Coordinates of C-alpha atoms in Angstrom, one line a residue:
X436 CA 217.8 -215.1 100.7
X437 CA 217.7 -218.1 99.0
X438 CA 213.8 -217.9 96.4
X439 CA 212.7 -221.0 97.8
X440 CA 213.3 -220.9 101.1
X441 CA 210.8 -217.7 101.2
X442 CA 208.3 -219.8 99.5
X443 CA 208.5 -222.9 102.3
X444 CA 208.5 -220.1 104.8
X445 CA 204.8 -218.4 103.2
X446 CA 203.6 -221.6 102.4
X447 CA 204.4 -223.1 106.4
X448 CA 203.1 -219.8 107.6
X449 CA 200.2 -220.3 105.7
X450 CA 199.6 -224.4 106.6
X451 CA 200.3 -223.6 110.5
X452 CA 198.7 -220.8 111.0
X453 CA 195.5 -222.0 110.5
X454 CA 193.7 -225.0 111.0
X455 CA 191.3 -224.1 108.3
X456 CA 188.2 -221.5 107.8
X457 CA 184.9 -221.7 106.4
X458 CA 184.9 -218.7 103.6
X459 CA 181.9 -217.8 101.7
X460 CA 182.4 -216.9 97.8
X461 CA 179.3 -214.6 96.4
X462 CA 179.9 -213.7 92.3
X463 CA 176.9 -213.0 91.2
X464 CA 178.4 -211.4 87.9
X465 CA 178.6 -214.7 85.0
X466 CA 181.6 -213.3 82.9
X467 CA 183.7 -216.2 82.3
X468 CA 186.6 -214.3 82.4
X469 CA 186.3 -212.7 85.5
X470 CA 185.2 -216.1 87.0
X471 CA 188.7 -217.9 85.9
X472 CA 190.6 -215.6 88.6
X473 CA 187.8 -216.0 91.1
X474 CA 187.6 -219.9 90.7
X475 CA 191.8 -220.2 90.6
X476 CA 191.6 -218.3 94.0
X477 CA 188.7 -219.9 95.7
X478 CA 190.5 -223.5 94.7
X479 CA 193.5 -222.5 95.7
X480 CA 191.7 -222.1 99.1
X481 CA 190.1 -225.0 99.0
X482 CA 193.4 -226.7 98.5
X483 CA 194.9 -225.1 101.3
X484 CA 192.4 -226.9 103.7
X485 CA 189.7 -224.1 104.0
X486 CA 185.7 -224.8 103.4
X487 CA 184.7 -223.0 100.6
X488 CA 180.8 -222.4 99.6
X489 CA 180.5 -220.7 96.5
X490 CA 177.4 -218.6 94.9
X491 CA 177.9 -218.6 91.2
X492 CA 176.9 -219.0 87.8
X493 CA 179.7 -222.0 87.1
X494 CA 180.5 -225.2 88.4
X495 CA 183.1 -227.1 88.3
X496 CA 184.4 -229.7 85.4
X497 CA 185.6 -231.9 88.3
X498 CA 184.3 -232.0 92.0
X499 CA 187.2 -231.2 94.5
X500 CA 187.2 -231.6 98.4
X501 CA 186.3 -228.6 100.6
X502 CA 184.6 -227.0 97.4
X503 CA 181.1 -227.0 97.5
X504 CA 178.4 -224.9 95.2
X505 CA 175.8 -224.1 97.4
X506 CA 173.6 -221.7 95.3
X507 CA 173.9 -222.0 91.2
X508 CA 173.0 -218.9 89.6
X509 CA 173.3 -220.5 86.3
X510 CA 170.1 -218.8 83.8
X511 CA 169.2 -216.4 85.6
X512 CA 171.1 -213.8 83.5
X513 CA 172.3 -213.7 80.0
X514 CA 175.3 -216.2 78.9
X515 CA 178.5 -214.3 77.6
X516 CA 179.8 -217.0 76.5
X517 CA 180.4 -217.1 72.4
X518 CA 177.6 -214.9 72.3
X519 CA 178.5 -211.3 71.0
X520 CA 178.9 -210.6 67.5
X521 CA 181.9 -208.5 66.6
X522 CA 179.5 -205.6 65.1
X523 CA 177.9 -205.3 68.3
X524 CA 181.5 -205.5 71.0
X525 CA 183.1 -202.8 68.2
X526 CA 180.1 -200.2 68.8
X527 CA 180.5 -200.6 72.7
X528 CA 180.6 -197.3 74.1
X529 CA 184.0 -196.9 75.8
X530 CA 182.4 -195.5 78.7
X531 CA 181.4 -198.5 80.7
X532 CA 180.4 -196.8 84.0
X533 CA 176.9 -197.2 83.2
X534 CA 176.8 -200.6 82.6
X535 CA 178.7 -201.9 85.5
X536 CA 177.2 -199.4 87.6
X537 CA 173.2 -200.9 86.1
X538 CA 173.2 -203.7 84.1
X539 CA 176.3 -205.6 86.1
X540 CA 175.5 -203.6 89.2
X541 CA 172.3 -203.0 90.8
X542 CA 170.4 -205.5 89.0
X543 CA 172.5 -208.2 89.9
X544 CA 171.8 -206.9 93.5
X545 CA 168.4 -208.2 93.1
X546 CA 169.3 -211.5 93.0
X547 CA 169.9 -211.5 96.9
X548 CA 166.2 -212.1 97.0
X549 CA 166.1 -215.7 95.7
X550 CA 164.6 -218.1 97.8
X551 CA 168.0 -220.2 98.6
X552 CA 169.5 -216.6 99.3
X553 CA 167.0 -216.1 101.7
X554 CA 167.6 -219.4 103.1
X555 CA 171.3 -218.8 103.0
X556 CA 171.0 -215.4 105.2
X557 CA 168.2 -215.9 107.7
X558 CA 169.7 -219.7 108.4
X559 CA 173.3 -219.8 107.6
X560 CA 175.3 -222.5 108.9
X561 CA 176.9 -223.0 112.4
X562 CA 178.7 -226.0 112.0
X563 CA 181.3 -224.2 111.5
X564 CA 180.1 -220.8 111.1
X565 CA 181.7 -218.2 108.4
X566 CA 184.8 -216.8 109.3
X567 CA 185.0 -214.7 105.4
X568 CA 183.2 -213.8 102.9
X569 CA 184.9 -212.8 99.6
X570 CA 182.9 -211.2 96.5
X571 CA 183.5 -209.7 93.5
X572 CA 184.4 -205.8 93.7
X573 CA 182.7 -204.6 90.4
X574 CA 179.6 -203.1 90.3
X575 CA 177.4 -204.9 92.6
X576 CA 178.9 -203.9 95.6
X577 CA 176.1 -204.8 97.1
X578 CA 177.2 -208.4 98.5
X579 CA 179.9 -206.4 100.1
X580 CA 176.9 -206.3 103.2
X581 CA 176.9 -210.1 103.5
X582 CA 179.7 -209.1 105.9
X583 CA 177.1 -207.3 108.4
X584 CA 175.3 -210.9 108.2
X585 CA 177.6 -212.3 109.2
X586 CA 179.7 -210.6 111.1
X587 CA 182.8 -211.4 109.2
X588 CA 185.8 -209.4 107.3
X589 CA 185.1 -209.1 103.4
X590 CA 187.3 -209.5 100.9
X591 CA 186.6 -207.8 97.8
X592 CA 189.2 -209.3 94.4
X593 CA 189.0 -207.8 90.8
X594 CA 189.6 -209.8 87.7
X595 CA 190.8 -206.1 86.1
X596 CA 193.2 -203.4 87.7
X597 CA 191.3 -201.2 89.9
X598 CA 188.5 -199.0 88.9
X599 CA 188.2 -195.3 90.2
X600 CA 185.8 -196.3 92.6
X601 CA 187.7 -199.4 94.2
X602 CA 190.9 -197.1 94.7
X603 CA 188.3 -194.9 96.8
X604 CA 187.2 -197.4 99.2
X605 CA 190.1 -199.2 99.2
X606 CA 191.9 -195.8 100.5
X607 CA 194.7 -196.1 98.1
X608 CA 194.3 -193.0 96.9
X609 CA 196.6 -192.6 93.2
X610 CA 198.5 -189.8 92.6
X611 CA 196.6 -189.3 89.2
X612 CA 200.0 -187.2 88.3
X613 CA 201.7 -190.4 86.9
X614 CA 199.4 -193.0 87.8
X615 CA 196.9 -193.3 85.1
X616 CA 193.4 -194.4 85.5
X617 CA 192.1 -197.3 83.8
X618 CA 190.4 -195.7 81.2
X619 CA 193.7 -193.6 80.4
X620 CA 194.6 -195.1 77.0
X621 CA 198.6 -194.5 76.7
X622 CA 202.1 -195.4 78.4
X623 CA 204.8 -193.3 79.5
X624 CA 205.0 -190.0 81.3
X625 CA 201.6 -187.9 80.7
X626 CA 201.6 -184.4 79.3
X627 CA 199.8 -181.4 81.1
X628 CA 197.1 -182.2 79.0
X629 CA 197.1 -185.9 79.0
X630 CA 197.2 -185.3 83.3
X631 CA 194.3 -182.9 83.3
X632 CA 192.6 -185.7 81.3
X633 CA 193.3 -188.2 84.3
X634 CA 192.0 -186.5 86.5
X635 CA 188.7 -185.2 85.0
X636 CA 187.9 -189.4 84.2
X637 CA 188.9 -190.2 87.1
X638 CA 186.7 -187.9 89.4
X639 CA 183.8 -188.0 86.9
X640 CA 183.9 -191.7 87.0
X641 CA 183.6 -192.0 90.8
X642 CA 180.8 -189.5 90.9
X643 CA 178.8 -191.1 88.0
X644 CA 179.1 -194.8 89.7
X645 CA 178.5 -193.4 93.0
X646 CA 175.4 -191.6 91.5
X647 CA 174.1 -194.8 89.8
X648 CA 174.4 -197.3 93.0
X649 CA 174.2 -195.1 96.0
X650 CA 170.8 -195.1 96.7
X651 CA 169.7 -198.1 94.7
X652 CA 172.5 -200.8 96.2
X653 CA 171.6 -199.7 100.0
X654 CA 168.0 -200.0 99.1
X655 CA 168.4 -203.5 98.0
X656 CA 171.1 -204.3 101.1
X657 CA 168.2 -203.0 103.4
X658 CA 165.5 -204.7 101.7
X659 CA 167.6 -208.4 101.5
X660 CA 169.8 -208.3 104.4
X661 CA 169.2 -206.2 107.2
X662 CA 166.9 -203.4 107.3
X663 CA 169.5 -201.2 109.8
X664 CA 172.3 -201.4 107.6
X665 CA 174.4 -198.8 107.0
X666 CA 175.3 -196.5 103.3
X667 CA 176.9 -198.8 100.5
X668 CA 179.6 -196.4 100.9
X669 CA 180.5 -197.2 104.5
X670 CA 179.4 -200.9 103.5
X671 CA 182.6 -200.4 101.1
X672 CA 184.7 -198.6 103.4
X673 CA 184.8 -201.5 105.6
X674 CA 186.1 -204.2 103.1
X675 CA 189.1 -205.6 104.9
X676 CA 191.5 -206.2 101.8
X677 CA 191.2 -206.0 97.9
X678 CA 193.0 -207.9 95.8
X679 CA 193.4 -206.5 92.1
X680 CA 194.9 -208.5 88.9
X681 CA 197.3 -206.0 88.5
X682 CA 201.1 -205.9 88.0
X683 CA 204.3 -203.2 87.9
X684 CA 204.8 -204.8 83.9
X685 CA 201.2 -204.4 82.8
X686 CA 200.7 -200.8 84.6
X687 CA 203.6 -199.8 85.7
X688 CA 205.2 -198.6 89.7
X689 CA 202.5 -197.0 91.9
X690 CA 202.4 -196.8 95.5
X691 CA 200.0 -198.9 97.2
X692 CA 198.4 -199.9 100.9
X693 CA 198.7 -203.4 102.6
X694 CA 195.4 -203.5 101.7
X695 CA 195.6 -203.5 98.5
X696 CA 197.4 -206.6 97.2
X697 CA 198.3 -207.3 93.0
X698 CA 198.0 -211.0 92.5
X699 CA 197.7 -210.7 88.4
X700 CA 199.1 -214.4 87.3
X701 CA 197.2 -215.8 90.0
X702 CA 194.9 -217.6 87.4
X703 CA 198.3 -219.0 85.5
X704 CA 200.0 -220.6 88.0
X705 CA 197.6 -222.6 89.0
X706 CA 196.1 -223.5 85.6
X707 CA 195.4 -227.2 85.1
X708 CA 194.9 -226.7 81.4
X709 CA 196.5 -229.7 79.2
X710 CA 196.3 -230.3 75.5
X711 CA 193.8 -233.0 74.5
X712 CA 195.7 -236.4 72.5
X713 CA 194.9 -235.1 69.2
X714 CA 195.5 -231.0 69.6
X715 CA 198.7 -231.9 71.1
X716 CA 200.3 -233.9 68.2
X717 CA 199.2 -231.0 65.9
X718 CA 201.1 -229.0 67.7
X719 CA 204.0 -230.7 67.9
X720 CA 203.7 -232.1 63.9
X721 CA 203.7 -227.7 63.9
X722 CA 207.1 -227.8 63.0
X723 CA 207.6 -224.4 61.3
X724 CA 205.5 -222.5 64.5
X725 CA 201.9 -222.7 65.4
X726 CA 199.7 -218.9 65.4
X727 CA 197.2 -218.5 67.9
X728 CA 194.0 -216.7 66.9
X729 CA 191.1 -216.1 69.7
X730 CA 189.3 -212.9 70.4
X731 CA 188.0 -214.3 73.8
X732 CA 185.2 -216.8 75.3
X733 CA 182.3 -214.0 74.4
X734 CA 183.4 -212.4 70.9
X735 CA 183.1 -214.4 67.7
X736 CA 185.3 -214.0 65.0
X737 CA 182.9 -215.4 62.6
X738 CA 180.6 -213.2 62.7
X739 CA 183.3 -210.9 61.1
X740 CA 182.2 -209.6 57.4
X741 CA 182.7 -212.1 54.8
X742 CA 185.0 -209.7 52.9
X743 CA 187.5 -209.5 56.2
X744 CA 187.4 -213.0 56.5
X745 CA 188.4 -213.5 53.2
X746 CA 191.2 -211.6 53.6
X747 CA 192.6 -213.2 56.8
X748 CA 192.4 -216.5 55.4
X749 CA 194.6 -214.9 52.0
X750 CA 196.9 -213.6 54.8
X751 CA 197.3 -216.9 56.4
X752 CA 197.7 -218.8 53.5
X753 CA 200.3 -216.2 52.6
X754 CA 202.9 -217.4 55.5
X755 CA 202.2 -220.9 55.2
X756 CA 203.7 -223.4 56.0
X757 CA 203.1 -221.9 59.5
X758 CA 200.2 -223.4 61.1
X759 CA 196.9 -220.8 62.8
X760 CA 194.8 -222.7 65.3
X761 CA 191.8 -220.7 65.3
X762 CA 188.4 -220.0 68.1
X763 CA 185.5 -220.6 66.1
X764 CA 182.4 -221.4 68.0
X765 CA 180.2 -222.3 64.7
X766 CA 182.6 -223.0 61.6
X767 CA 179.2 -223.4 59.4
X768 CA 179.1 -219.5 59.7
X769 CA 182.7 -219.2 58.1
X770 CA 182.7 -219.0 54.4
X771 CA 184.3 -221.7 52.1
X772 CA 188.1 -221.9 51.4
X773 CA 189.9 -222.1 54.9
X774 CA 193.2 -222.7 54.1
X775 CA 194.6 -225.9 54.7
X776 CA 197.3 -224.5 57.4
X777 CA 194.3 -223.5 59.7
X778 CA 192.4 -225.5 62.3
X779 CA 189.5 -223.8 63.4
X780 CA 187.8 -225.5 66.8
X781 CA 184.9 -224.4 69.0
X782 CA 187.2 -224.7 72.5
X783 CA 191.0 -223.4 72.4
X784 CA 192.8 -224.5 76.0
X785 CA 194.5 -221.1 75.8
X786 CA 196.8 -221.6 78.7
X787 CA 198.4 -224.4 77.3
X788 CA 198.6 -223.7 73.5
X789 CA 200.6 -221.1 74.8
X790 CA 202.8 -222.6 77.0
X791 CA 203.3 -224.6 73.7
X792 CA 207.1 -223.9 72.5
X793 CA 205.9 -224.2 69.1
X794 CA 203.5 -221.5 69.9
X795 CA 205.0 -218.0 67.6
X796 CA 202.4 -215.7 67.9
X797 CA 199.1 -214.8 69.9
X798 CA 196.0 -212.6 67.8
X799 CA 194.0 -211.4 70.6
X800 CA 191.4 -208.9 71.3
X801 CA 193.8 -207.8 74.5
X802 CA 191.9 -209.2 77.4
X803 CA 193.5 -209.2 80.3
X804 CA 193.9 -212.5 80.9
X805 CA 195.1 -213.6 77.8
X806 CA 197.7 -211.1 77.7
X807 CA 198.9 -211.9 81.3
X808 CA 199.0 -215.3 79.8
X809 CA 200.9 -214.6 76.8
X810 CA 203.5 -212.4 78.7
X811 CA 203.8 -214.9 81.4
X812 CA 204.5 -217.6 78.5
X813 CA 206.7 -215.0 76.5
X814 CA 204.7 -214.8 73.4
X815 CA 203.9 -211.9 71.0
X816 CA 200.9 -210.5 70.1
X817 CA 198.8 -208.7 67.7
X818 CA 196.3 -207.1 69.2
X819 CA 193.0 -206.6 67.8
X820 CA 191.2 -204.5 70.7
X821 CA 187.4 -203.7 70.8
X822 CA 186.7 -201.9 73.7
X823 CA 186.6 -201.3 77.5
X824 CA 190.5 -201.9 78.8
X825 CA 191.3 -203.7 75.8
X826 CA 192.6 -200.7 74.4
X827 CA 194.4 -199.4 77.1
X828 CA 196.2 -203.0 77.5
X829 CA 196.8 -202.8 73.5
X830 CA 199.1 -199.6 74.4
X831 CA 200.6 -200.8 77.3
X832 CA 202.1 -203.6 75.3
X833 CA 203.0 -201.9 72.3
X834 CA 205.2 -199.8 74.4
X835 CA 206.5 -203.0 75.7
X836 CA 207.3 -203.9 71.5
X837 CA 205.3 -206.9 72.5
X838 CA 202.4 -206.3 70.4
X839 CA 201.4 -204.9 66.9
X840 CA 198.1 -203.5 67.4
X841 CA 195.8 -203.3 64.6
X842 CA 192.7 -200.6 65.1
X843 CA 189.5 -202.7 64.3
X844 CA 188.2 -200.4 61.7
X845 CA 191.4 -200.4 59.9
X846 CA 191.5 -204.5 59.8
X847 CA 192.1 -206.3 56.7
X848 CA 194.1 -209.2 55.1
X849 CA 197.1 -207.1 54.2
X850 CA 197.7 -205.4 57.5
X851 CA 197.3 -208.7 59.5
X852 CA 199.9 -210.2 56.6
X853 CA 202.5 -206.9 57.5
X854 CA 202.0 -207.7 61.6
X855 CA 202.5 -211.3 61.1
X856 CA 205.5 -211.0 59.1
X857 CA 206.7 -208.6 61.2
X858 CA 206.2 -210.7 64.2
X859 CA 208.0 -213.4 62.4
X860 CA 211.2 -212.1 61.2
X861 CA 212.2 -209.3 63.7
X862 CA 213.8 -211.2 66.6
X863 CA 213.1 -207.6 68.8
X864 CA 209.3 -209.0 69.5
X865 CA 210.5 -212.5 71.0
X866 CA 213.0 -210.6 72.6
X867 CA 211.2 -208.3 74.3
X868 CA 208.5 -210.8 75.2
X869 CA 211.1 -213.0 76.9
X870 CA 212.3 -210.3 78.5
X871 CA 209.0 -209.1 80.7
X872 CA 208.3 -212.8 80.9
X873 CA 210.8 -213.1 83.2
X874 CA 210.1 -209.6 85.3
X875 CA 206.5 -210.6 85.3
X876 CA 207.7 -214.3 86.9
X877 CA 210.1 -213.2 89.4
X878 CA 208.4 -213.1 92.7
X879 CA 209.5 -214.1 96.3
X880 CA 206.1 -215.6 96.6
X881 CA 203.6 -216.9 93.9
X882 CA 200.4 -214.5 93.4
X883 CA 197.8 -217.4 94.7
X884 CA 200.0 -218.1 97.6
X885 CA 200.8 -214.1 98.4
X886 CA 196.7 -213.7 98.4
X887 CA 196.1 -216.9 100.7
X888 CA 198.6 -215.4 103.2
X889 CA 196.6 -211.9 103.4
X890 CA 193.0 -213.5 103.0
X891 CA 194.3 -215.5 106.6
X892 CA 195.6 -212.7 107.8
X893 CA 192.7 -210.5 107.9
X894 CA 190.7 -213.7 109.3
X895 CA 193.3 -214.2 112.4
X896 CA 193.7 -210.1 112.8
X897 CA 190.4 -208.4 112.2
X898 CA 188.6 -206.3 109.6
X899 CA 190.6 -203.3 110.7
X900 CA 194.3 -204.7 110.9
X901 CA 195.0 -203.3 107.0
X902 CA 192.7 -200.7 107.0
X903 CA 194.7 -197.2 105.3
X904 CA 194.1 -193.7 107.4
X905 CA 193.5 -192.1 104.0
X906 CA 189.2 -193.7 104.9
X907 CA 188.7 -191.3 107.2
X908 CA 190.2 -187.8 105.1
X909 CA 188.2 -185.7 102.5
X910 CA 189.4 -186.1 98.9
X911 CA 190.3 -182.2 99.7
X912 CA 192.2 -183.5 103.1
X913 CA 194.2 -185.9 101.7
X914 CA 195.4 -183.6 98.4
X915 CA 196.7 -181.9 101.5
X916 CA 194.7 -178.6 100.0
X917 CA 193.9 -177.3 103.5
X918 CA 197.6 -177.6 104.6
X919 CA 198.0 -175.6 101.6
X920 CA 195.3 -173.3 101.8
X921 CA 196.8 -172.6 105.7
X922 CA 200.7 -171.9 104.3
X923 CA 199.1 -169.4 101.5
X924 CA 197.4 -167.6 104.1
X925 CA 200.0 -167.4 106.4
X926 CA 202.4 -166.5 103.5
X927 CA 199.7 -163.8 102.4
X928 CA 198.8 -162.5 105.6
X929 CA 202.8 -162.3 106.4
X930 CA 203.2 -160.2 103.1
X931 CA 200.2 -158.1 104.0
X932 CA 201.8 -157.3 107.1
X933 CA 205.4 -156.6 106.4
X934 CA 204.1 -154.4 103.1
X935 CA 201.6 -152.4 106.1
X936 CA 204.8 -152.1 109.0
X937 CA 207.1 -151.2 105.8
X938 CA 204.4 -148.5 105.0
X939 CA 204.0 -147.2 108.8
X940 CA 207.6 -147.3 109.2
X941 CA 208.5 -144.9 106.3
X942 CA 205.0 -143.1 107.1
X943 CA 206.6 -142.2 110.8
X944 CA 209.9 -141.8 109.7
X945 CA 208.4 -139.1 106.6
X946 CA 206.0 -137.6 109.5
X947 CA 209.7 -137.4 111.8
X948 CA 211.5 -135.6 109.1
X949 CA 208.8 -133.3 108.1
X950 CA 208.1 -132.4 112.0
X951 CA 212.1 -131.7 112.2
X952 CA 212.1 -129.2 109.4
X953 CA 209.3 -127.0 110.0
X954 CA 210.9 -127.1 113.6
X955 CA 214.0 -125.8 112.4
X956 CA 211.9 -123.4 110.3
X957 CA 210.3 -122.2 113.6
X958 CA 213.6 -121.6 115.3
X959 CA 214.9 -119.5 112.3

C-alpha cells in the first residue's frame, strides 16, 4: 500500500470523524523537557480543530487558535531551567523513585488546591463541556482523578519510556525475561543474573512508588476533588490510553496493548525550530563540519571544574578547523582562552542545528529527547551521561555504534580529543547513524498523527474500548503461577498415585504368591 495514501487515509479519518472536542491538558510537573512532548501534542490538537485548555508552567512564544492557557503555574515551584550545576546532577542518586514519587509526585498534588483550580473544578465550563482530559503520567498521578470530575476518559502520555509503575496500570504487563526495565542499564540478551536483576528493580520499584503515593495521592484527590473518590490505584486503572515516547530502535521489540501507544519523534516532527539570520550563516560559513555541545536546558557545563574546562577547550582547538557551537547559559563563568573555533551562546535551537547538514557530531548528556533528535537527524554522539535514564540511553546507543560514551568521572581533554577523532575519521559512526535514522523514520503514520487518531478514538468509544484484561488478574494470575501450581499438583498427585497402585499391585501380587506356596506346602 502506497505510504501516503495511509497517511490521507489517518489524517481524513482523523478530520471526519470528529467535529472537534474540548480536551483538558493538566502538567503540573515544570521540566522543560518533558513539556516539549506535551506542548508538540497538545498543538498538534489544537491544529487538528480541537479546544485545548492547558494547566502549566509554560506559555507559548506565539498565541495559536484553539490553544488557550487557562491556569499558569509559572513560580510556584523551582525553575529547571539552566539551573543545576554539574557537581550536584553527577551525585544524583540513580534511584529516582523517591523523588518522583515525593518531590515530583505528591507535592505537586497539592497544587489542586489553588484558588483558580478550585474554580476550575467546582465551575468548569459547559459551553462546550470536556470531552478529555490528558495529564502527565509521572509521579503525580494524582490529576489522573480530574476524570471522575468530569466524567471524561483520561489520557495519561510520558516524555520517557514507561516506568514500572505505568506498565502496571497500563496492564501491559513486560515479560521482564527480555524486556528490560528502565533502570536496566545494558543492551542485548540478559544473563540469568542480569534477568534476576530485572526483575528485583522492577517489582521493588512498583512497591516503593506505590508505598510513597498510595495513601498520600488519594488523600489529596479526596481532599481537592471529590470526597467519594475511589483508591489512586483504581483512579489509574481506569486511564483510557497511555502514550509513551518510546520506540523498537531506542528499546528494542516488546509486546504491547492498544492501549499503550509509542509516539517517541512526536516532538520532532512537528518542531518549528529555525536558525536565527546570524547562527545560520555560521553554520553554513562551517565548511569543514560544525560539533554540537549541550548537556540539556537544566545542566550547565560551566559550572564544570576549571581544570576540565581547560582541557576541552585544548581538545577543541586540537581538531580545528572544525567549528563547536556550544550551550553556555553565563559565558562570564567560563575561564579565559575559548578557542577561536567555538561559539558559546546561552540558547542552542537544537532541533535545527541538527538538522543542519554541516552538523558532524552531537556531545550530549543522553537525554531522551536529544538523542531521539539526533537519531532522527542521523547524527553521532558522545555521550556524556549523568544520571537517571541517561545512562541507560548512553548503552543503548553505543550498541547501536552511534555513540562514544565517556563516564563523567573519567572526563578530560584527551579522552573527548580520542572520541572526537574517532567520530570524525571512522565512517562506521555516520554509517550506523544513517542507518537507524531511517528505521526510526519509517512509519505508516507519523507519531503526532498516530496519537491524535487513538486520543479520538477513546473520545468517540469510551474509557473502556482499549482497556487490556491483564487489569483485572493478580501479578501471580497473570505469571500464569496458579495454572502452574494446578499442572504440578496434578503431575505430583498422578505420580503419588501410580507409585501407591504400583506398590499395591506388587503388594497383592507378593501376598498371591506367598498364599500359593504355603498352600502347596499344606497339600504336601
Amino acid at each position: 500500500m502506497n505510504m501516503k495514501f495511509v497517511q490521507f487515509y489517518f489524517l481524513f479519518g482523523i478530520v471526519s470523524a470528529c467535529s472537534g472536542y474540548r480536551i483538558l491538558g493538566a502538567f503540573p510537573f515544570n521540566g522543560k523537557s518533558h513539556h516539549i512532548v506535551f506542548e508538540a501534542l497538545m498543538k498538534g490538537l489544537a491544529k487538528h480543530g480541537h479546544q485545548v485548555d492547558m494547566i502549566t508552567h509554560f506559555s507559548l512564544n506565539k498565541p495559536m487558535k484553539n490553544y488557550n492557557v487557562i491556569i499558569n503555574l509559572a513560580g510556584s515551584m523551582e525553575s529547571f531551567v539552566n539551573n543545576i550545576t554539574i557537581k550536584f546532577a553527577s551525585e544524583l542518586s540513580d534511584d529516582m523513585v523517591t523523588p518522583i514519587a515525593t518531590i515530583y509526585g505528591n507535592r505537586l498534588c497539592d497544587f489542586m488546591g489553588f484558588e483558580e483550580m478550585q474554580k476550575l473544578f467546582k465551575n468548569p465550563p459547559t459551553d462546550p463541556p470536556y470531552d478529555l482530559v490528558i495529564t502527565e503520567a509521572f509521579g503525580a498521578h494524582c490529576y489522573m482523578g480530574l476524570g471522575y470530575v468530569f466524567d471524561v476518559p483520561v489520557v495519561a502520555v510520558m516524555s520517557t519510556m514507561e516506568y514500572p509503575w505505568v506498565s502496571h496500570f497500563a496492564g501491559n504487563n513486560d515479560n521482564l525475561a527480555f524486556v528490560p526495565n528502565i533502570y536496566h542499564i545494558g543492551s542485548g540478551s540478559m544473563s540469568f543474573w542480569e534477568r534476576l536483576k530485572n526483575v528485583a528493580i522492577y517489582f521493588a520499584s512498583l512497591r516503593k512508588f506505590h508505598t510513597l503515593t498510595e495513601e498520600i495521592q488519594t488523600q489529596s484527590m479526596r481532599k481537592y476533588l471529590r470526597p467519594d473518590i475511589p483508591n489512586v490505584r483504581e483512579v489509574e486503572k481506569n486511564v483510557a490510553l497511555t502514550l509513551v515516547n518510546s520506540h523498537p530502535v531506542l528499546y528494542g521489540v516488546k509486546p504491547i496493548t492498544p492501549a499503550l501507544v509509542q509516539i517517541a519523534g512526536l516532538h520532532i516532527e512537528s518542531n518549528e525550530e529555525v536558525l536565527s539570520l546570524e547562527l545560520n550563516k555560521w553554520m553554513n560559513d562551517s565548511s569543514h563540519g560544525v560539533v554540537c555541545f549541550t548537556l540539556g536546558s537544566m545542566i550547565l557545563i560551566e559550572t564544570l571544574p576549571k581544570e576540565t574546562l581547560e582541557e576541552i577547550y585544548d581538545s577543541f582547538k586540537k581538531i580545528s578547523p572544525i567549528r563547536i557551537l556550544m550551550k553556555i547559559a553565563d559565558n562570564s563563568k567560563l575561564p579565559p582562552g575559548l578557542p577561536d573555533n567555538v561559539k558559546v551562546s546561552s540558547w542552542i535551537p537544537q532541533q535545527a542545528v541538527l538538522a543542519h547538514p554541516l552538523t558532524k557530531i552531537f556531545i550530549t548528556h543522553g537525554g531522551l529527547g536529544g538523542v531521539q533528535e539526533a537519531l532522527y537527524y542521523g547524527v553521532p554522539m558522545i555521550g556524556i551521561p549523568l544520571f537517571n535514564d541517561q545512562k541507560k540511553n548512553a548503552e543503548v546507543f553505543v550498541a547501536k555504534q552511534m555513540m562514544i560514551k565517556i563516564d563523567f568521572d573519567k572526563l578530560s581533554g584527551k579522552l573527548l580529543e580520542s572520541a572526537l577523532r574517532a567520530m570524525l575519521h571512522n565512517p562506521i559512526y555516520k554509517e550506523k547513524s544513517m542507518h537507524y535514522s531511517k528505521l526510526f523514520r519509517s512509519r505508516p503514520i507519523s507519531p503526532l498523527n498516530n496519537a491524535i487518531y487513538w486520543i479520538e478514538y477513546v473520545v468517540q468509544n469510551g474509557a473502556d474500548s482499549l482497556r487490556s484484561p491483564a487489569l483485572q488478574f493478580s501479578w501471580w494470575q497473570l505469571a500464569l503461577l496458579d495454572v502452574y501450581g494446578f499442572i504440578l499438583l496434578v503431575i505430583i498427585l498422578s505420580t503419588v498415585l501410580s507409585v501407591l497402585s504400583v506398590k499395591l499391585i506388587f503388594t497383592k501380587i507378593i501376598s498371591k504368591s506367598n498364599n500359593s506356596k504355603l498352600n502347596k506346602k499344606k497339600t504336601h
